[in-house]
PDB file of C-alpha atoms in Angstrom:
ATOM      1  CA  UNK A   1     105.380 168.050-102.932  1.00 35.00           C
ATOM      2  CA  UNK A   2     103.386 169.837-106.077  1.00 38.00           C
ATOM      3  CA  UNK A   3     105.795 172.835-106.636  1.00 39.00           C
ATOM      4  CA  UNK A   4     109.221 173.122-106.360  1.00 46.00           C
ATOM      5  CA  UNK A   5     108.989 175.714-103.761  1.00 66.00           C
ATOM      6  CA  UNK A   6     106.366 174.043-101.537  1.00 85.00           C
ATOM      7  CA  UNK A   7     107.179 172.581 -98.272  1.00 94.00           C
ATOM      8  CA  UNK A   8     105.720 170.312 -95.504  1.00 97.00           C
ATOM      9  CA  UNK A   9     105.094 170.905 -91.735  1.00 98.00           C
ATOM     10  CA  UNK A  10     104.599 167.704 -89.240  1.00 98.00           C
ATOM     11  CA  UNK A  11     103.143 169.561 -86.452  1.00 98.00           C
ATOM     12  CA  UNK A  12     103.259 167.907 -82.956  1.00 98.00           C
ATOM     13  CA  UNK A  13      99.756 168.022 -80.882  1.00 98.00           C
ATOM     14  CA  UNK A  14     100.157 168.383 -76.987  1.00 96.00           C
ATOM     15  CA  UNK A  15     101.988 171.291 -75.743  1.00 96.00           C
ATOM     16  CA  UNK A  16     102.450 172.548 -79.423  1.00 98.00           C
ATOM     17  CA  UNK A  17      99.249 173.317 -81.362  1.00 98.00           C
ATOM     18  CA  UNK A  18      97.026 172.341 -78.034  1.00 98.00           C
ATOM     19  CA  UNK A  19      98.109 174.106 -75.309  1.00 97.00           C
ATOM     20  CA  UNK A  20      97.225 171.561 -72.610  1.00 97.00           C
ATOM     21  CA  UNK A  21      99.899 172.163 -69.994  1.00 95.00           C
ATOM     22  CA  UNK A  22      97.579 172.473 -67.133  1.00 95.00           C
ATOM     23  CA  UNK A  23      95.886 169.211 -67.815  1.00 96.00           C
ATOM     24  CA  UNK A  24      99.291 167.532 -68.290  1.00 95.00           C
ATOM     25  CA  UNK A  25     101.065 168.869 -64.866  1.00 95.00           C
ATOM     26  CA  UNK A  26      97.509 168.060 -63.148  1.00 96.00           C
ATOM     27  CA  UNK A  27      97.700 164.152 -64.656  1.00 95.00           C
ATOM     28  CA  UNK A  28     101.261 164.056 -63.656  1.00 94.00           C
ATOM     29  CA  UNK A  29     100.665 164.981 -60.162  1.00 96.00           C
ATOM     30  CA  UNK A  30      97.448 162.389 -59.865  1.00 96.00           C
ATOM     31  CA  UNK A  31      99.993 159.631 -61.094  1.00 94.00           C
ATOM     32  CA  UNK A  32     102.612 160.687 -58.774  1.00 93.00           C
ATOM     33  CA  UNK A  33     100.120 160.643 -55.759  1.00 95.00           C
ATOM     34  CA  UNK A  34      99.873 156.901 -56.738  1.00 93.00           C
ATOM     35  CA  UNK A  35     103.034 156.308 -55.242  1.00 90.00           C
ATOM     36  CA  UNK A  36     103.004 158.676 -52.575  1.00 91.00           C
ATOM     37  CA  UNK A  37     105.181 161.278 -54.609  1.00 90.00           C
ATOM     38  CA  UNK A  38     105.010 164.890 -53.747  1.00 92.00           C
ATOM     39  CA  UNK A  39     103.569 167.098 -56.519  1.00 95.00           C
ATOM     40  CA  UNK A  40     105.501 169.157 -58.700  1.00 94.00           C
ATOM     41  CA  UNK A  41     105.153 172.378 -60.404  1.00 95.00           C
ATOM     42  CA  UNK A  42     104.963 173.230 -64.050  1.00 93.00           C
ATOM     43  CA  UNK A  43     108.507 174.837 -64.089  1.00 92.00           C
ATOM     44  CA  UNK A  44     109.868 171.661 -62.439  1.00 93.00           C
ATOM     45  CA  UNK A  45     108.189 169.644 -64.882  1.00 93.00           C
ATOM     46  CA  UNK A  46     109.583 171.664 -68.038  1.00 91.00           C
ATOM     47  CA  UNK A  47     113.153 171.557 -66.734  1.00 90.00           C
ATOM     48  CA  UNK A  48     112.916 167.205 -65.693  1.00 90.00           C
ATOM     49  CA  UNK A  49     110.620 165.651 -68.378  1.00 88.00           C
ATOM     50  CA  UNK A  50     112.007 163.447 -70.672  1.00 85.00           C
ATOM     51  CA  UNK A  51     111.324 160.546 -73.198  1.00 81.00           C
ATOM     52  CA  UNK A  52     110.681 157.572 -72.629  1.00 84.00           C
ATOM     53  CA  UNK A  53     108.317 158.774 -69.834  1.00 85.00           C
ATOM     54  CA  UNK A  54     109.461 155.733 -67.315  1.00 86.00           C
ATOM     55  CA  UNK A  55     113.002 157.605 -67.512  1.00 88.00           C
ATOM     56  CA  UNK A  56     111.265 160.936 -66.378  1.00 89.00           C
ATOM     57  CA  UNK A  57     109.727 158.938 -63.557  1.00 88.00           C
ATOM     58  CA  UNK A  58     113.038 157.647 -62.514  1.00 91.00           C
ATOM     59  CA  UNK A  59     114.343 161.164 -62.041  1.00 90.00           C
ATOM     60  CA  UNK A  60     111.894 161.622 -59.475  1.00 85.00           C
ATOM     61  CA  UNK A  61     111.656 158.175 -58.043  1.00 87.00           C
ATOM     62  CA  UNK A  62     115.548 157.626 -57.850  1.00 90.00           C
ATOM     63  CA  UNK A  63     114.840 154.500 -59.689  1.00 92.00           C
ATOM     64  CA  UNK A  64     112.897 153.040 -62.644  1.00 92.00           C
ATOM     65  CA  UNK A  65     109.241 152.349 -61.716  1.00 91.00           C
ATOM     66  CA  UNK A  66     108.606 148.699 -61.832  1.00 94.00           C
ATOM     67  CA  UNK A  67     105.772 147.363 -64.442  1.00 93.00           C
ATOM     68  CA  UNK A  68     103.307 147.465 -61.904  1.00 95.00           C
ATOM     69  CA  UNK A  69     103.663 150.926 -60.729  1.00 94.00           C
ATOM     70  CA  UNK A  70     104.262 151.826 -64.576  1.00 92.00           C
ATOM     71  CA  UNK A  71     100.764 151.039 -65.509  1.00 93.00           C
ATOM     72  CA  UNK A  72      99.133 152.253 -62.350  1.00 95.00           C
ATOM     73  CA  UNK A  73     100.602 155.601 -63.090  1.00 93.00           C
ATOM     74  CA  UNK A  74     100.029 155.607 -67.009  1.00 91.00           C
ATOM     75  CA  UNK A  75      96.426 154.672 -66.370  1.00 95.00           C
ATOM     76  CA  UNK A  76      95.954 157.187 -63.664  1.00 96.00           C
ATOM     77  CA  UNK A  77      97.618 159.990 -66.075  1.00 94.00           C
ATOM     78  CA  UNK A  78      95.443 159.136 -68.694  1.00 92.00           C
ATOM     79  CA  UNK A  79      92.131 159.045 -66.894  1.00 95.00           C
ATOM     80  CA  UNK A  80      93.008 162.659 -65.279  1.00 96.00           C
ATOM     81  CA  UNK A  81      94.151 163.926 -68.807  1.00 94.00           C
ATOM     82  CA  UNK A  82      90.823 162.832 -70.467  1.00 93.00           C
ATOM     83  CA  UNK A  83      88.552 164.574 -67.798  1.00 94.00           C
ATOM     84  CA  UNK A  84      90.679 167.749 -67.778  1.00 94.00           C
ATOM     85  CA  UNK A  85      91.895 168.324 -71.540  1.00 95.00           C
ATOM     86  CA  UNK A  86      88.012 169.716 -72.174  1.00 95.00           C
ATOM     87  CA  UNK A  87      88.842 172.643 -70.268  1.00 95.00           C
ATOM     88  CA  UNK A  88      92.310 173.441 -72.650  1.00 97.00           C
ATOM     89  CA  UNK A  89      92.359 175.011 -76.066  1.00 98.00           C
ATOM     90  CA  UNK A  90      94.270 175.973 -79.211  1.00 98.00           C
ATOM     91  CA  UNK A  91      97.841 177.446 -78.760  1.00 98.00           C
ATOM     92  CA  UNK A  92      97.466 181.698 -79.357  1.00 95.00           C
ATOM     93  CA  UNK A  93      97.524 182.022 -83.022  1.00 96.00           C
ATOM     94  CA  UNK A  94      97.399 178.183 -84.013  1.00 98.00           C
ATOM     95  CA  UNK A  95      94.385 178.372 -86.303  1.00 98.00           C
ATOM     96  CA  UNK A  96      95.248 181.124 -88.207  1.00 98.00           C
ATOM     97  CA  UNK A  97      99.105 179.774 -88.955  1.00 98.00           C
ATOM     98  CA  UNK A  98      97.444 176.638 -90.172  1.00 98.00           C
ATOM     99  CA  UNK A  99      95.146 178.162 -92.390  1.00 98.00           C
ATOM    100  CA  UNK A 100      97.867 180.558 -93.531  1.00 97.00           C
ATOM    101  CA  UNK A 101     100.145 177.948 -94.241  1.00 97.00           C
ATOM    102  CA  UNK A 102      97.607 175.788 -96.481  1.00 96.00           C
ATOM    103  CA  UNK A 103      96.762 178.800 -98.298  1.00 96.00           C
ATOM    104  CA  UNK A 104     100.297 179.291 -99.444  1.00 94.00           C
ATOM    105  CA  UNK A 105     100.249 176.199-100.948  1.00 93.00           C
ATOM    106  CA  UNK A 106     102.324 174.314 -98.462  1.00 95.00           C
ATOM    107  CA  UNK A 107     101.211 170.751 -96.908  1.00 97.00           C
ATOM    108  CA  UNK A 108     100.943 169.773 -93.276  1.00 98.00           C
ATOM    109  CA  UNK A 109     100.076 166.957 -91.413  1.00 98.00           C
ATOM    110  CA  UNK A 110     100.097 166.215 -87.723  1.00 98.00           C
ATOM    111  CA  UNK A 111     101.761 163.113 -85.570  1.00 98.00           C
ATOM    112  CA  UNK A 112     101.322 162.995 -81.884  1.00 97.00           C
ATOM    113  CA  UNK A 113     101.977 160.500 -79.311  1.00 93.00           C
ATOM    114  CA  UNK A 114      98.394 161.081 -77.829  1.00 93.00           C
ATOM    115  CA  UNK A 115      96.279 158.200 -78.930  1.00 92.00           C
ATOM    116  CA  UNK A 116      94.786 157.925 -82.294  1.00 96.00           C
ATOM    117  CA  UNK A 117      91.315 157.177 -81.134  1.00 95.00           C
ATOM    118  CA  UNK A 118      91.454 159.801 -78.842  1.00 94.00           C
ATOM    119  CA  UNK A 119      92.983 162.100 -80.752  1.00 96.00           C
ATOM    120  CA  UNK A 120      91.301 162.473 -83.809  1.00 97.00           C
ATOM    121  CA  UNK A 121      87.909 163.604 -82.422  1.00 97.00           C
ATOM    122  CA  UNK A 122      89.759 166.217 -80.583  1.00 96.00           C
ATOM    123  CA  UNK A 123      91.340 167.672 -83.525  1.00 98.00           C
ATOM    124  CA  UNK A 124      87.928 167.616 -85.353  1.00 97.00           C
ATOM    125  CA  UNK A 125      86.277 169.299 -82.505  1.00 97.00           C
ATOM    126  CA  UNK A 126      88.256 172.301 -83.052  1.00 98.00           C
ATOM    127  CA  UNK A 127      87.653 172.580 -86.683  1.00 98.00           C
ATOM    128  CA  UNK A 128      91.050 172.404 -88.201  1.00 98.00           C
ATOM    129  CA  UNK A 129      91.057 168.664 -89.231  1.00 98.00           C
ATOM    130  CA  UNK A 130      90.634 170.208 -92.940  1.00 97.00           C
ATOM    131  CA  UNK A 131      94.227 171.818 -92.874  1.00 98.00           C
ATOM    132  CA  UNK A 132      95.772 168.402 -92.409  1.00 98.00           C
ATOM    133  CA  UNK A 133      96.646 165.741 -95.115  1.00 98.00           C
ATOM    134  CA  UNK A 134      97.017 163.142 -92.800  1.00 98.00           C
ATOM    135  CA  UNK A 135      96.459 162.726 -89.124  1.00 98.00           C
ATOM    136  CA  UNK A 136      98.375 160.063 -87.027  1.00 98.00           C
ATOM    137  CA  UNK A 137      98.013 159.345 -83.088  1.00 97.00           C
ATOM    138  CA  UNK A 138      99.998 156.727 -81.145  1.00 94.00           C
ATOM    139  CA  UNK A 139      99.293 153.174 -81.662  1.00 89.00           C
ATOM    140  CA  UNK A 140     100.611 150.535 -79.447  1.00 83.00           C
ATOM    141  CA  UNK A 141     101.924 151.433 -75.885  1.00 81.00           C
ATOM    142  CA  UNK A 142     102.485 154.436 -74.468  1.00 77.00           C
ATOM    143  CA  UNK A 143     105.470 156.445 -72.875  1.00 71.00           C
ATOM    144  CA  UNK A 144     108.030 155.804 -75.858  1.00 77.00           C
ATOM    145  CA  UNK A 145     109.696 157.808 -78.540  1.00 86.00           C
ATOM    146  CA  UNK A 146     108.479 159.300 -81.487  1.00 94.00           C
ATOM    147  CA  UNK A 147     111.087 158.342 -83.943  1.00 94.00           C
ATOM    148  CA  UNK A 148     109.374 155.233 -85.369  1.00 94.00           C
ATOM    149  CA  UNK A 149     105.973 156.657 -85.652  1.00 96.00           C
ATOM    150  CA  UNK A 150     107.656 159.598 -87.544  1.00 97.00           C
ATOM    151  CA  UNK A 151     109.046 156.714 -90.035  1.00 96.00           C
ATOM    152  CA  UNK A 152     105.879 155.318 -90.289  1.00 96.00           C
ATOM    153  CA  UNK A 153     103.766 158.751 -90.770  1.00 97.00           C
ATOM    154  CA  UNK A 154     106.395 160.050 -93.284  1.00 96.00           C
ATOM    155  CA  UNK A 155     106.120 156.806 -95.199  1.00 96.00           C
ATOM    156  CA  UNK A 156     102.178 156.997 -95.524  1.00 96.00           C
ATOM    157  CA  UNK A 157     102.939 160.458 -96.937  1.00 95.00           C
ATOM    158  CA  UNK A 158     105.234 159.349 -99.649  1.00 88.00           C
ATOM    159  CA  UNK A 159     104.662 161.767-102.757  1.00 88.00           C
ATOM    160  CA  UNK A 160     103.457 164.588-100.363  1.00 89.00           C
ATOM    161  CA  UNK A 161     106.281 165.395 -98.145  1.00 83.00           C
ATOM    162  CA  UNK A 162     110.144 164.727 -98.782  1.00 89.00           C
ATOM    163  CA  UNK A 163     112.133 164.568 -95.857  1.00 92.00           C
ATOM    164  CA  UNK A 164     114.557 167.247 -96.819  1.00 90.00           C
ATOM    165  CA  UNK A 165     111.654 169.563 -97.633  1.00 92.00           C
ATOM    166  CA  UNK A 166     109.849 168.928 -93.932  1.00 96.00           C
ATOM    167  CA  UNK A 167     110.222 170.485 -90.647  1.00 97.00           C
ATOM    168  CA  UNK A 168     108.723 169.113 -87.676  1.00 98.00           C
ATOM    169  CA  UNK A 169     107.245 171.613 -85.298  1.00 98.00           C
ATOM    170  CA  UNK A 170     107.251 170.429 -81.624  1.00 98.00           C
ATOM    171  CA  UNK A 171     107.735 171.084 -77.998  1.00 96.00           C
ATOM    172  CA  UNK A 172     110.010 168.293 -77.015  1.00 93.00           C
ATOM    173  CA  UNK A 173     113.604 167.159 -77.657  1.00 92.00           C
ATOM    174  CA  UNK A 174     112.148 164.039 -79.010  1.00 93.00           C
ATOM    175  CA  UNK A 175     110.504 165.812 -81.685  1.00 96.00           C
ATOM    176  CA  UNK A 176     114.218 166.685 -82.905  1.00 97.00           C
ATOM    177  CA  UNK A 177     115.222 163.284 -82.613  1.00 96.00           C
ATOM    178  CA  UNK A 178     112.257 162.086 -84.625  1.00 97.00           C
ATOM    179  CA  UNK A 179     113.224 164.649 -87.120  1.00 97.00           C
ATOM    180  CA  UNK A 180     116.958 163.707 -87.387  1.00 97.00           C
ATOM    181  CA  UNK A 181     115.474 159.910 -87.662  1.00 97.00           C
ATOM    182  CA  UNK A 182     114.015 160.389 -91.120  1.00 97.00           C
ATOM    183  CA  UNK A 183     116.419 163.154 -92.740  1.00 96.00           C
ATOM    184  CA  UNK A 184     113.974 165.927 -92.000  1.00 96.00           C
ATOM    185  CA  UNK A 185     114.377 169.381 -89.993  1.00 97.00           C
ATOM    186  CA  UNK A 186     113.295 170.643 -86.719  1.00 98.00           C
ATOM    187  CA  UNK A 187     112.043 173.444 -85.030  1.00 98.00           C
ATOM    188  CA  UNK A 188     111.126 173.504 -80.962  1.00 98.00           C
ATOM    189  CA  UNK A 189     108.896 175.838 -79.494  1.00 98.00           C
ATOM    190  CA  UNK A 190     109.513 176.730 -75.516  1.00 96.00           C
ATOM    191  CA  UNK A 191     105.995 177.170 -74.536  1.00 95.00           C
ATOM    192  CA  UNK A 192     105.033 173.318 -73.977  1.00 95.00           C
ATOM    193  CA  UNK A 193     106.534 170.370 -71.990  1.00 89.00           C
ATOM    194  CA  UNK A 194     110.143 171.616 -72.158  1.00 91.00           C
ATOM    195  CA  UNK A 195     111.849 174.602 -70.985  1.00 91.00           C
ATOM    196  CA  UNK A 196     113.626 176.653 -73.410  1.00 93.00           C
ATOM    197  CA  UNK A 197     117.050 175.809 -71.635  1.00 91.00           C
ATOM    198  CA  UNK A 198     116.382 171.855 -71.824  1.00 89.00           C
ATOM    199  CA  UNK A 199     115.595 172.125 -75.355  1.00 95.00           C
ATOM    200  CA  UNK A 200     118.729 174.342 -75.933  1.00 93.00           C
ATOM    201  CA  UNK A 201     120.915 170.859 -76.439  1.00 92.00           C
ATOM    202  CA  UNK A 202     118.778 169.432 -79.075  1.00 94.00           C
ATOM    203  CA  UNK A 203     120.970 171.171 -81.773  1.00 95.00           C
ATOM    204  CA  UNK A 204     117.830 172.968 -83.720  1.00 97.00           C
ATOM    205  CA  UNK A 205     116.199 176.472 -83.216  1.00 97.00           C
ATOM    206  CA  UNK A 206     114.428 176.839 -80.254  1.00 98.00           C
ATOM    207  CA  UNK A 207     111.485 179.564 -80.326  1.00 98.00           C
ATOM    208  CA  UNK A 208     109.159 181.032 -78.126  1.00 97.00           C
ATOM    209  CA  UNK A 209     105.638 181.124 -80.257  1.00 97.00           C
ATOM    210  CA  UNK A 210     104.412 179.323 -83.009  1.00 98.00           C
ATOM    211  CA  UNK A 211     104.538 182.339 -84.892  1.00 98.00           C
ATOM    212  CA  UNK A 212     108.537 182.105 -85.033  1.00 98.00           C
ATOM    213  CA  UNK A 213     108.194 178.527 -85.553  1.00 98.00           C
ATOM    214  CA  UNK A 214     106.595 178.781 -88.919  1.00 98.00           C
ATOM    215  CA  UNK A 215     108.670 181.542 -89.660  1.00 97.00           C
ATOM    216  CA  UNK A 216     111.625 179.348 -89.235  1.00 96.00           C
ATOM    217  CA  UNK A 217     109.880 176.546 -91.014  1.00 95.00           C
ATOM    218  CA  UNK A 218     109.752 178.833 -94.311  1.00 93.00           C
ATOM    219  CA  UNK A 219     113.253 179.658 -93.821  1.00 93.00           C
ATOM    220  CA  UNK A 220     114.332 176.260 -93.601  1.00 89.00           C
ATOM    221  CA  UNK A 221     112.292 175.119 -96.633  1.00 83.00           C
ATOM    222  CA  UNK A 222     113.540 178.141 -98.985  1.00 84.00           C
ATOM    223  CA  UNK A 223     117.365 177.043 -97.927  1.00 86.00           C
ATOM    224  CA  UNK A 224     116.107 173.720 -99.414  1.00 78.00           C
ATOM    225  CA  UNK A 225     116.016 174.986-102.597  1.00 61.00           C
TER     226      UNK A 225
END
C-alpha cells in the first residue's frame, strides 16, 4: 500500500462515477418492450432492481425469463444503452474527487460489470484513466454478481491494495456483497440504480453524494489504522 496511512478505493462505474440513469432506464424499457411489458419509471426501477438481473426481470414478469427471452432482452438492452450512453456524463464532482484522492497519496481502481472492451474507451474518453492503477470491466456473460470479479480484481492488485484498507464505492447492494466477499468495506451511493431505502438493508454506510462517499472512505481507512 505504500505508507501506513494510505488507502484504496475500488470504484463502481455505472450509476456511480458515470451518471447514466437515463440511458439505463431507457435500455431497460426497450428490453421490456420485447416481451410486451409496460415501461417503468426510474423510481420503480430503483426500488425493484437487483442482481442477478434475471431476478429483477422475475419481479416484473412473475417468473424467471426463459433462456431465449433473457438473450433477447439482454441484447436489446446493450444495443440501446450503447446508443444512448453518449449523452451521459460523469457524476457531479467525480473528476475532482478522483484527482484529490490520488494527490493525497492514495490509490484507486475501477471495477465494473460493464463489458471490459466497451468500458475502457469510455473511461479514457473522459480523461480520467490516469487516476486508476487498474481498470477492469466484466468478462464473460452479463447479468451476474460482482463478487467473483472482485476476487480477481484485488488479486491483480496484490501489493497495491490490501482488503482491510480497501473501500468499495458503488450504487448497488451487490457492491456491498462483493466487498464483504473479499474482506473489504463498502460505502453505497444513493444516486444510481438503487434508492436509499433499498440500500438500507445492505449493512453498510449509505450516502447521497460522492463527496460524502469519499469522506466516509477516509474515515473507514483511518479506523483501519
